[in-house]
Amino acid sequence: MRIEELLRKTAKYGPEAQEEIRRAYLMAEAAHQGQLRDSGEAYINHPLEVANILVEMGLDPTSVIAALLHDVVEDTETSLEEITAQFGGEVASLVDGLTKLSKIIFQNKQEQQVENLRKMFLAMAKDVRVILIKLADRMHNMRTLRYLPAERRKRIARETLEIYAPLAHRLGMYRLKWELEDIAFHNLEPEKYYQLVEKIAQKRSEREREIEENIRVLAEHLDELNVKADIQGRPKHLYSVYQKMVSQNKDFSEIYDLMALRV
């Protein structure tokens, strides 16, 4: 992604906010100069993509600016005082919160300990935007997980299933939760993942027709009741289907609710 593309998407924020976003990008680009991701691409691409995810989520310009700068204190010589001087206390507070969260060392834990860790995440973030930026950061890291060694991929995927996906669920960020879970599932159980992909693909056109028909019928009933509504249909994501098969000890052929409607 390029900064010009991000600026086009942030035109809705107005010219003053766009100028601040550009300045934040330039500061991050200079700070991360020479740093590379495991994929071999320039590190600045990561904060750019995180900022883009936040724009797509509809967050405010301050969050986008903090996203661009979210790694500079931890990974470069840039200080929190410099961010405060350049962008003010609100941006600096978000960056500081993200820096503190990144220092939490995750280890495999029992369910109760994982729940305590989630609570600690939420408690440490005085501003919920810290958690939202952290989730966007994890989302981009998951999308680029293929560049890491197998053992690291599995550790990060497990951490995502136990900590980040439940946090996204708790905050009502379902689309992000589904994607996090499916990528984690892909990396933890690749054989089962591809088996499920193949089985679901065989019925895809049938399910899509059924979703369309259900939306049509429901829309007619709501119109009769004079209820204005937006109805969206989607196939269930892979991990939720897999979970149901495991928890209920069922074969794929016994799982019937492979779709969901949201009104």
PDB file of C-alpha atoms in Angstrom:
ATOM      1  CA  MET A   1       0.000   0.000   0.000  1.00  0.00           C
ATOM      2  CA  ARG A   2       1.143   3.567  -0.714  1.00  0.00           C
ATOM      3  CA  ILE A   3       0.489   6.701   1.318  1.00  0.00           C
ATOM      4  CA  GLU A   4      -1.363   8.250  -1.654  1.00  0.00           C
ATOM      5  CA  GLU A   5      -3.912   5.447  -1.515  1.00  0.00           C
ATOM      6  CA  LEU A   6      -4.407   5.927   2.230  1.00  0.00           C
ATOM      7  CA  LEU A   7      -4.834   9.678   1.737  1.00  0.00           C
ATOM      8  CA  ARG A   8      -7.490   9.081  -0.914  1.00  0.00           C
ATOM      9  CA  LYS A   9      -9.400   6.907   1.532  1.00  0.00           C
ATOM     10  CA  THR A  10      -9.086   9.511   4.306  1.00  0.00           C
ATOM     11  CA  ALA A  11     -10.424  12.427   2.228  1.00  0.00           C
ATOM     12  CA  LYS A  12     -13.642  12.143   4.281  1.00  0.00           C
ATOM     13  CA  TYR A  13     -11.711  13.384   7.338  1.00  0.00           C
ATOM     14  CA  GLY A  14     -10.939  16.739   5.705  1.00  0.00           C
ATOM     15  CA  PRO A  15      -7.694  18.427   4.587  1.00  0.00           C
ATOM     16  CA  GLU A  16      -6.363  19.252   8.082  1.00  0.00           C
ATOM     17  CA  ALA A  17      -6.651  15.634   9.245  1.00  0.00           C
ATOM     18  CA  GLN A  18      -5.120  14.427   5.988  1.00  0.00           C
ATOM     19  CA  GLU A  19      -2.118  16.695   6.495  1.00  0.00           C
ATOM     20  CA  GLU A  20      -1.624  15.265  10.010  1.00  0.00           C
ATOM     21  CA  ILE A  21      -1.855  11.736   8.585  1.00  0.00           C
ATOM     22  CA  ARG A  22       0.753  12.617   5.951  1.00  0.00           C
ATOM     23  CA  ARG A  23       3.083  14.058   8.625  1.00  0.00           C
ATOM     24  CA  ALA A  24       2.666  10.923  10.755  1.00  0.00           C
ATOM     25  CA  TYR A  25       3.522   8.752   7.766  1.00  0.00           C
ATOM     26  CA  LEU A  26       6.666  10.778   7.023  1.00  0.00           C
ATOM     27  CA  MET A  27       7.773  10.516  10.657  1.00  0.00           C
ATOM     28  CA  ALA A  28       7.180   6.739  10.688  1.00  0.00           C
ATOM     29  CA  GLU A  29       8.876   6.281   7.309  1.00  0.00           C
ATOM     30  CA  ALA A  30      11.992   8.112   8.516  1.00  0.00           C
ATOM     31  CA  ALA A  31      12.017   6.242  11.850  1.00  0.00           C
ATOM     32  CA  HIS A  32      11.676   2.802  10.222  1.00  0.00           C
ATOM     33  CA  GLN A  33      14.137   3.587   7.435  1.00  0.00           C
ATOM     34  CA  GLY A  34      16.171   0.472   6.611  1.00  0.00           C
ATOM     35  CA  GLN A  35      13.978  -1.888   8.638  1.00  0.00           C
ATOM     36  CA  LEU A  36      12.459  -4.877   6.826  1.00  0.00           C
ATOM     37  CA  ARG A  37       9.615  -7.268   7.587  1.00  0.00           C
ATOM     38  CA  ASP A  38      10.126 -11.046   7.507  1.00  0.00           C
ATOM     39  CA  SER A  39       8.611 -10.940   4.014  1.00  0.00           C
ATOM     40  CA  GLY A  40      11.506  -8.734   2.881  1.00  0.00           C
ATOM     41  CA  GLU A  41       9.281  -5.697   2.282  1.00  0.00           C
ATOM     42  CA  ALA A  42       9.968  -2.303   3.856  1.00  0.00           C
ATOM     43  CA  TYR A  43       8.683  -2.150   7.436  1.00  0.00           C
ATOM     44  CA  ILE A  44       6.682   1.035   6.779  1.00  0.00           C
ATOM     45  CA  ASN A  45       4.210  -1.083   4.781  1.00  0.00           C
ATOM     46  CA  HIS A  46       2.998  -2.655   8.037  1.00  0.00           C
ATOM     47  CA  PRO A  47       1.835   0.546   9.821  1.00  0.00           C
ATOM     48  CA  LEU A  48       0.359   1.711   6.505  1.00  0.00           C
ATOM     49  CA  GLU A  49      -1.743  -1.451   6.254  1.00  0.00           C
ATOM     50  CA  VAL A  50      -2.792  -1.218   9.914  1.00  0.00           C
ATOM     51  CA  ALA A  51      -3.908   2.382   9.322  1.00  0.00           C
ATOM     52  CA  ASN A  52      -5.847   1.234   6.250  1.00  0.00           C
ATOM     53  CA  ILE A  53      -7.677  -1.450   8.264  1.00  0.00           C
ATOM     54  CA  LEU A  54      -8.715   1.219  10.781  1.00  0.00           C
ATOM     55  CA  VAL A  55     -10.018   3.508   8.012  1.00  0.00           C
ATOM     56  CA  GLU A  56     -12.090   0.596   6.683  1.00  0.00           C
ATOM     57  CA  MET A  57     -13.412   0.062  10.219  1.00  0.00           C
ATOM     58  CA  GLY A  58     -14.494   3.709  10.337  1.00  0.00           C
ATOM     59  CA  LEU A  59     -12.179   4.874  13.119  1.00  0.00           C
ATOM     60  CA  ASP A  60     -11.242   8.509  13.674  1.00  0.00           C
ATOM     61  CA  PRO A  61      -8.151  10.332  12.289  1.00  0.00           C
ATOM     62  CA  THR A  62      -6.393  10.226  15.681  1.00  0.00           C
ATOM     63  CA  SER A  63      -6.507   6.412  15.615  1.00  0.00           C
ATOM     64  CA  VAL A  64      -5.146   6.366  12.057  1.00  0.00           C
ATOM     65  CA  ILE A  65      -2.256   8.645  13.051  1.00  0.00           C
ATOM     66  CA  ALA A  66      -1.503   6.475  16.106  1.00  0.00           C
ATOM     67  CA  ALA A  67      -1.573   3.372  13.889  1.00  0.00           C
ATOM     68  CA  LEU A  68       1.059   4.860  11.592  1.00  0.00           C
ATOM     69  CA  LEU A  69       3.254   5.558  14.619  1.00  0.00           C
ATOM     70  CA  HIS A  70       2.365   2.507  16.713  1.00  0.00           C
ATOM     71  CA  ASP A  71       5.793   0.811  16.485  1.00  0.00           C
ATOM     72  CA  VAL A  72       8.156   3.786  16.431  1.00  0.00           C
ATOM     73  CA  VAL A  73       8.696   4.045  20.204  1.00  0.00           C
ATOM     74  CA  GLU A  74       9.243   0.298  20.611  1.00  0.00           C
ATOM     75  CA  ASP A  75      11.301  -0.352  17.481  1.00  0.00           C
ATOM     76  CA  THR A  76      13.169   2.893  16.728  1.00  0.00           C
ATOM     77  CA  GLU A  77      14.996   5.741  18.463  1.00  0.00           C
ATOM     78  CA  THR A  78      11.873   7.950  18.398  1.00  0.00           C
ATOM     79  CA  SER A  79      10.690   8.967  21.865  1.00  0.00           C
ATOM     80  CA  LEU A  80       7.194   9.432  23.221  1.00  0.00           C
ATOM     81  CA  GLU A  81       8.115  13.054  23.928  1.00  0.00           C
ATOM     82  CA  GLU A  82       8.796  13.624  20.216  1.00  0.00           C
ATOM     83  CA  ILE A  83       5.372  12.208  19.321  1.00  0.00           C
ATOM     84  CA  THR A  84       3.732  14.418  21.946  1.00  0.00           C
ATOM     85  CA  ALA A  85       5.516  17.502  20.567  1.00  0.00           C
ATOM     86  CA  GLN A  86       4.552  16.668  16.975  1.00  0.00           C
ATOM     87  CA  PHE A  87       1.023  15.289  17.372  1.00  0.00           C
ATOM     88  CA  GLY A  88      -0.197  16.050  20.886  1.00  0.00           C
ATOM     89  CA  GLY A  89      -0.976  14.090  24.021  1.00  0.00           C
ATOM     90  CA  GLU A  90      -3.926  12.098  22.655  1.00  0.00           C
ATOM     91  CA  VAL A  91      -1.890  10.416  19.896  1.00  0.00           C
ATOM     92  CA  ALA A  92       1.038   9.923  22.289  1.00  0.00           C
ATOM     93  CA  SER A  93      -1.266   8.272  24.847  1.00  0.00           C
ATOM     94  CA  LEU A  94      -2.508   5.775  22.259  1.00  0.00           C
ATOM     95  CA  VAL A  95       1.048   4.968  21.116  1.00  0.00           C
ATOM     96  CA  ASP A  96       2.152   4.586  24.742  1.00  0.00           C
ATOM     97  CA  GLY A  97      -0.730   2.199  25.440  1.00  0.00           C
ATOM     98  CA  LEU A  98       0.175   0.101  22.396  1.00  0.00           C
ATOM     99  CA  THR A  99       3.843   0.012  23.412  1.00  0.00           C
ATOM    100  CA  LYS A 100       2.898  -1.294  26.875  1.00  0.00           C
ATOM    101  CA  LEU A 101       0.562  -3.954  25.470  1.00  0.00           C
ATOM    102  CA  SER A 102       3.260  -5.210  23.110  1.00  0.00           C
ATOM    103  CA  LYS A 103       5.507  -5.971  26.093  1.00  0.00           C
ATOM    104  CA  ILE A 104       3.133  -8.611  27.437  1.00  0.00           C
ATOM    105  CA  ILE A 105       4.781 -11.986  26.888  1.00  0.00           C
ATOM    106  CA  PHE A 106       2.221 -14.636  25.956  1.00  0.00           C
ATOM    107  CA  GLN A 107       2.671 -18.249  26.975  1.00  0.00           C
ATOM    108  CA  ASN A 108       0.237 -21.135  26.691  1.00  0.00           C
ATOM    109  CA  LYS A 109      -2.131 -20.798  29.610  1.00  0.00           C
ATOM    110  CA  GLN A 110      -5.162 -22.522  31.029  1.00  0.00           C
ATOM    111  CA  GLU A 111      -8.594 -21.057  30.225  1.00  0.00           C
ATOM    112  CA  GLN A 112      -8.877 -19.023  33.442  1.00  0.00           C
ATOM    113  CA  GLN A 113      -5.422 -17.520  32.963  1.00  0.00           C
ATOM    114  CA  VAL A 114      -6.263 -16.604  29.372  1.00  0.00           C
ATOM    115  CA  GLU A 115      -9.417 -14.859  30.612  1.00  0.00           C
ATOM    116  CA  ASN A 116      -7.311 -12.930  33.123  1.00  0.00           C
ATOM    117  CA  LEU A 117      -4.964 -11.889  30.325  1.00  0.00           C
ATOM    118  CA  ARG A 118      -7.895 -10.610  28.247  1.00  0.00           C
ATOM    119  CA  LYS A 119      -9.126  -8.603  31.237  1.00  0.00           C
ATOM    120  CA  MET A 120      -5.636  -7.190  31.731  1.00  0.00           C
ATOM    121  CA  PHE A 121      -5.556  -6.084  28.088  1.00  0.00           C
ATOM    122  CA  LEU A 122      -8.825  -4.223  28.531  1.00  0.00           C
ATOM    123  CA  ALA A 123      -7.818  -2.749  31.879  1.00  0.00           C
ATOM    124  CA  MET A 124      -4.464  -1.506  30.584  1.00  0.00           C
ATOM    125  CA  ALA A 125      -6.123   0.258  27.676  1.00  0.00           C
ATOM    126  CA  LYS A 126      -7.650   3.393  29.196  1.00  0.00           C
ATOM    127  CA  ASP A 127      -8.828   4.223  25.689  1.00  0.00           C
ATOM    128  CA  VAL A 128     -10.587   1.396  23.806  1.00  0.00           C
ATOM    129  CA  ARG A 129      -8.950   2.644  20.601  1.00  0.00           C
ATOM    130  CA  VAL A 130      -5.696   1.117  21.879  1.00  0.00           C
ATOM    131  CA  ILE A 131      -7.344  -2.314  21.678  1.00  0.00           C
ATOM    132  CA  LEU A 132      -8.849  -1.570  18.254  1.00  0.00           C
ATOM    133  CA  ILE A 133      -5.449  -0.551  16.858  1.00  0.00           C
ATOM    134  CA  LYS A 134      -3.867  -3.624  18.462  1.00  0.00           C
ATOM    135  CA  LEU A 135      -6.491  -5.835  16.790  1.00  0.00           C
ATOM    136  CA  ALA A 136      -5.827  -4.191  13.411  1.00  0.00           C
ATOM    137  CA  ASP A 137      -2.097  -4.714  13.997  1.00  0.00           C
ATOM    138  CA  ARG A 138      -2.712  -8.401  14.711  1.00  0.00           C
ATOM    139  CA  MET A 139      -4.974  -8.649  11.648  1.00  0.00           C
ATOM    140  CA  HIS A 140      -2.217  -7.506   9.294  1.00  0.00           C
ATOM    141  CA  ASN A 141       0.336  -9.721  11.036  1.00  0.00           C
ATOM    142  CA  MET A 142      -1.981 -12.704  10.530  1.00  0.00           C
ATOM    143  CA  ARG A 143      -2.464 -11.851   6.856  1.00  0.00           C
ATOM    144  CA  THR A 144       1.322 -12.011   6.385  1.00  0.00           C
ATOM    145  CA  LEU A 145       1.934 -15.021   8.647  1.00  0.00           C
ATOM    146  CA  ARG A 146       3.080 -17.224   5.747  1.00  0.00           C
ATOM    147  CA  TYR A 147       6.528 -15.588   5.777  1.00  0.00           C
ATOM    148  CA  LEU A 148       7.350 -16.914   9.262  1.00  0.00           C
ATOM    149  CA  PRO A 149       8.825 -20.292  10.247  1.00  0.00           C
ATOM    150  CA  ALA A 150       6.234 -22.994  11.041  1.00  0.00           C
ATOM    151  CA  GLU A 151       6.748 -22.967  14.817  1.00  0.00           C
ATOM    152  CA  ARG A 152       6.309 -19.191  15.078  1.00  0.00           C
ATOM    153  CA  ARG A 153       3.231 -19.357  12.848  1.00  0.00           C
ATOM    154  CA  LYS A 154       1.619 -21.897  15.169  1.00  0.00           C
ATOM    155  CA  ARG A 155       2.478 -19.945  18.314  1.00  0.00           C
ATOM    156  CA  ILE A 156       1.030 -16.718  16.917  1.00  0.00           C
ATOM    157  CA  ALA A 157      -2.045 -18.526  15.558  1.00  0.00           C
ATOM    158  CA  ARG A 158      -2.723 -20.131  18.953  1.00  0.00           C
ATOM    159  CA  GLU A 159      -2.287 -16.786  20.699  1.00  0.00           C
ATOM    160  CA  THR A 160      -4.707 -15.224  18.211  1.00  0.00           C
ATOM    161  CA  LEU A 161      -7.387 -17.858  18.868  1.00  0.00           C
ATOM    162  CA  GLU A 162      -7.047 -17.597  22.634  1.00  0.00           C
ATOM    163  CA  ILE A 163      -6.626 -13.844  23.099  1.00  0.00           C
ATOM    164  CA  TYR A 164      -7.336 -11.674  20.072  1.00  0.00           C
ATOM    165  CA  ALA A 165     -10.337 -13.360  18.436  1.00  0.00           C
ATOM    166  CA  PRO A 166     -12.283 -13.418  21.749  1.00  0.00           C
ATOM    167  CA  LEU A 167     -11.428  -9.730  22.272  1.00  0.00           C
ATOM    168  CA  ALA A 168     -12.772  -8.918  18.804  1.00  0.00           C
ATOM    169  CA  HIS A 169     -15.928 -10.885  19.626  1.00  0.00           C
ATOM    170  CA  ARG A 170     -16.365  -9.048  22.912  1.00  0.00           C
ATOM    171  CA  LEU A 171     -16.123  -5.702  21.098  1.00  0.00           C
ATOM    172  CA  GLY A 172     -18.649  -6.763  18.441  1.00  0.00           C
ATOM    173  CA  MET A 173     -16.054  -6.822  15.649  1.00  0.00           C
ATOM    174  CA  TYR A 174     -17.366 -10.021  14.101  1.00  0.00           C
ATOM    175  CA  ARG A 175     -15.910  -9.738  10.602  1.00  0.00           C
ATOM    176  CA  LEU A 176     -12.432  -9.246  12.059  1.00  0.00           C
ATOM    177  CA  LYS A 177     -13.002 -12.130  14.504  1.00  0.00           C
ATOM    178  CA  TRP A 178     -13.993 -14.505  11.684  1.00  0.00           C
ATOM    179  CA  GLU A 179     -10.931 -13.656   9.627  1.00  0.00           C
ATOM    180  CA  LEU A 180      -8.580 -14.008  12.604  1.00  0.00           C
ATOM    181  CA  GLU A 181     -10.063 -17.407  13.454  1.00  0.00           C
ATOM    182  CA  ASP A 182      -9.945 -18.756   9.905  1.00  0.00           C
ATOM    183  CA  ILE A 183      -6.303 -17.733   9.372  1.00  0.00           C
ATOM    184  CA  ALA A 184      -5.372 -19.216  12.754  1.00  0.00           C
ATOM    185  CA  PHE A 185      -7.230 -22.440  11.892  1.00  0.00           C
ATOM    186  CA  HIS A 186      -5.384 -22.581   8.545  1.00  0.00           C
ATOM    187  CA  ASN A 187      -2.017 -22.391  10.317  1.00  0.00           C
ATOM    188  CA  LEU A 188      -2.795 -24.733  13.216  1.00  0.00           C
ATOM    189  CA  GLU A 189      -4.680 -27.461  11.317  1.00  0.00           C
ATOM    190  CA  PRO A 190      -3.839 -27.025   7.611  1.00  0.00           C
ATOM    191  CA  GLU A 191      -4.987 -30.514   6.578  1.00  0.00           C
ATOM    192  CA  LYS A 192      -8.379 -30.183   8.290  1.00  0.00           C
ATOM    193  CA  TYR A 193      -8.693 -26.633   6.975  1.00  0.00           C
ATOM    194  CA  TYR A 194      -8.272 -27.684   3.342  1.00  0.00           C
ATOM    195  CA  GLN A 195     -10.557 -30.699   3.763  1.00  0.00           C
ATOM    196  CA  LEU A 196     -13.271 -28.351   5.021  1.00  0.00           C
ATOM    197  CA  VAL A 197     -12.620 -25.830   2.243  1.00  0.00           C
ATOM    198  CA  GLU A 198     -13.129 -28.583  -0.330  1.00  0.00           C
ATOM    199  CA  LYS A 199     -16.329 -29.866   1.268  1.00  0.00           C
ATOM    200  CA  ILE A 200     -17.823 -26.401   1.640  1.00  0.00           C
ATOM    201  CA  ALA A 201     -16.870 -25.410  -1.923  1.00  0.00           C
ATOM    202  CA  GLN A 202     -18.874 -28.355  -3.278  1.00  0.00           C
ATOM    203  CA  LYS A 203     -22.062 -26.827  -1.866  1.00  0.00           C
ATOM    204  CA  ARG A 204     -21.195 -23.156  -2.323  1.00  0.00           C
ATOM    205  CA  SER A 205     -23.550 -22.340  -5.228  1.00  0.00           C
ATOM    206  CA  GLU A 206     -26.383 -24.208  -3.509  1.00  0.00           C
ATOM    207  CA  ARG A 207     -25.844 -22.262  -0.280  1.00  0.00           C
ATOM    208  CA  GLU A 208     -25.638 -18.920  -2.080  1.00  0.00           C
ATOM    209  CA  ARG A 209     -28.998 -19.570  -3.761  1.00  0.00           C
ATOM    210  CA  GLU A 210     -30.500 -20.522  -0.412  1.00  0.00           C
ATOM    211  CA  ILE A 211     -29.155 -17.368   1.245  1.00  0.00           C
ATOM    212  CA  GLU A 212     -30.633 -15.198  -1.529  1.00  0.00           C
ATOM    213  CA  GLU A 213     -34.013 -16.908  -1.208  1.00  0.00           C
ATOM    214  CA  ASN A 214     -34.051 -16.517   2.584  1.00  0.00           C
ATOM    215  CA  ILE A 215     -33.176 -12.820   2.281  1.00  0.00           C
ATOM    216  CA  ARG A 216     -35.997 -12.346  -0.240  1.00  0.00           C
ATOM    217  CA  VAL A 217     -38.602 -14.069   1.961  1.00  0.00           C
ATOM    218  CA  LEU A 218     -37.500 -12.236   5.120  1.00  0.00           C
ATOM    219  CA  ALA A 219     -37.460  -8.878   3.322  1.00  0.00           C
ATOM    220  CA  GLU A 220     -41.041  -9.439   2.116  1.00  0.00           C
ATOM    221  CA  HIS A 221     -42.260 -10.178   5.648  1.00  0.00           C
ATOM    222  CA  LEU A 222     -40.481  -7.117   7.051  1.00  0.00           C
ATOM    223  CA  ASP A 223     -41.962  -4.933   4.288  1.00  0.00           C
ATOM    224  CA  GLU A 224     -45.447  -6.183   5.186  1.00  0.00           C
ATOM    225  CA  LEU A 225     -44.783  -5.075   8.769  1.00  0.00           C
ATOM    226  CA  ASN A 226     -43.431  -1.731   7.532  1.00  0.00           C
ATOM    227  CA  VAL A 227     -40.029  -2.449   9.096  1.00  0.00           C
ATOM    228  CA  LYS A 228     -37.049  -0.862   7.355  1.00  0.00           C
ATOM    229  CA  ALA A 229     -34.067  -3.212   7.546  1.00  0.00           C
ATOM    230  CA  ASP A 230     -30.782  -4.092   5.935  1.00  0.00           C
ATOM    231  CA  ILE A 231     -30.411  -7.860   5.586  1.00  0.00           C
ATOM    232  CA  GLN A 232     -27.068  -9.499   4.963  1.00  0.00           C
ATOM    233  CA  GLY A 233     -26.382 -13.160   4.395  1.00  0.00           C
ATOM    234  CA  ARG A 234     -23.091 -15.000   4.609  1.00  0.00           C
ATOM    235  CA  PRO A 235     -21.786 -18.547   4.727  1.00  0.00           C
ATOM    236  CA  LYS A 236     -20.549 -19.521   8.194  1.00  0.00           C
ATOM    237  CA  HIS A 237     -16.791 -19.097   8.466  1.00  0.00           C
ATOM    238  CA  LEU A 238     -14.657 -22.226   8.414  1.00  0.00           C
ATOM    239  CA  TYR A 239     -13.496 -22.230  12.021  1.00  0.00           C
ATOM    240  CA  SER A 240     -17.048 -22.001  13.404  1.00  0.00           C
ATOM    241  CA  VAL A 241     -18.071 -25.011  11.278  1.00  0.00           C
ATOM    242  CA  TYR A 242     -14.997 -26.923  12.472  1.00  0.00           C
ATOM    243  CA  GLN A 243     -15.711 -26.036  16.114  1.00  0.00           C
ATOM    244  CA  LYS A 244     -19.265 -27.342  15.798  1.00  0.00           C
ATOM    245  CA  MET A 245     -18.047 -30.602  14.253  1.00  0.00           C
ATOM    246  CA  VAL A 246     -15.569 -31.098  17.126  1.00  0.00           C
ATOM    247  CA  SER A 247     -17.811 -29.995  20.013  1.00  0.00           C
ATOM    248  CA  GLN A 248     -20.821 -32.026  18.793  1.00  0.00           C
ATOM    249  CA  ASN A 249     -18.749 -34.918  17.427  1.00  0.00           C
ATOM    250  CA  LYS A 250     -20.439 -34.649  14.029  1.00  0.00           C
ATOM    251  CA  ASP A 251     -19.367 -35.286  10.483  1.00  0.00           C
ATOM    252  CA  PHE A 252     -19.557 -32.407   7.987  1.00  0.00           C
ATOM    253  CA  SER A 253     -22.608 -34.019   6.360  1.00  0.00           C
ATOM    254  CA  GLU A 254     -24.453 -33.650   9.690  1.00  0.00           C
ATOM    255  CA  ILE A 255     -23.872 -29.864   9.911  1.00  0.00           C
ATOM    256  CA  TYR A 256     -26.833 -28.063   8.382  1.00  0.00           C
ATOM    257  CA  ASP A 257     -26.535 -24.439   9.481  1.00  0.00           C
ATOM    258  CA  LEU A 258     -23.738 -23.429   7.114  1.00  0.00           C
ATOM    259  CA  MET A 259     -25.127 -19.948   6.631  1.00  0.00           C
ATOM    260  CA  ALA A 260     -26.245 -16.993   8.693  1.00  0.00           C
ATOM    261  CA  LEU A 261     -28.501 -13.993   8.162  1.00  0.00           C
ATOM    262  CA  ARG A 262     -27.987 -10.706   9.983  1.00  0.00           C
ATOM    263  CA  VAL A 263     -30.741  -8.057  10.092  1.00  0.00           C
TER     264      VAL A 263
END
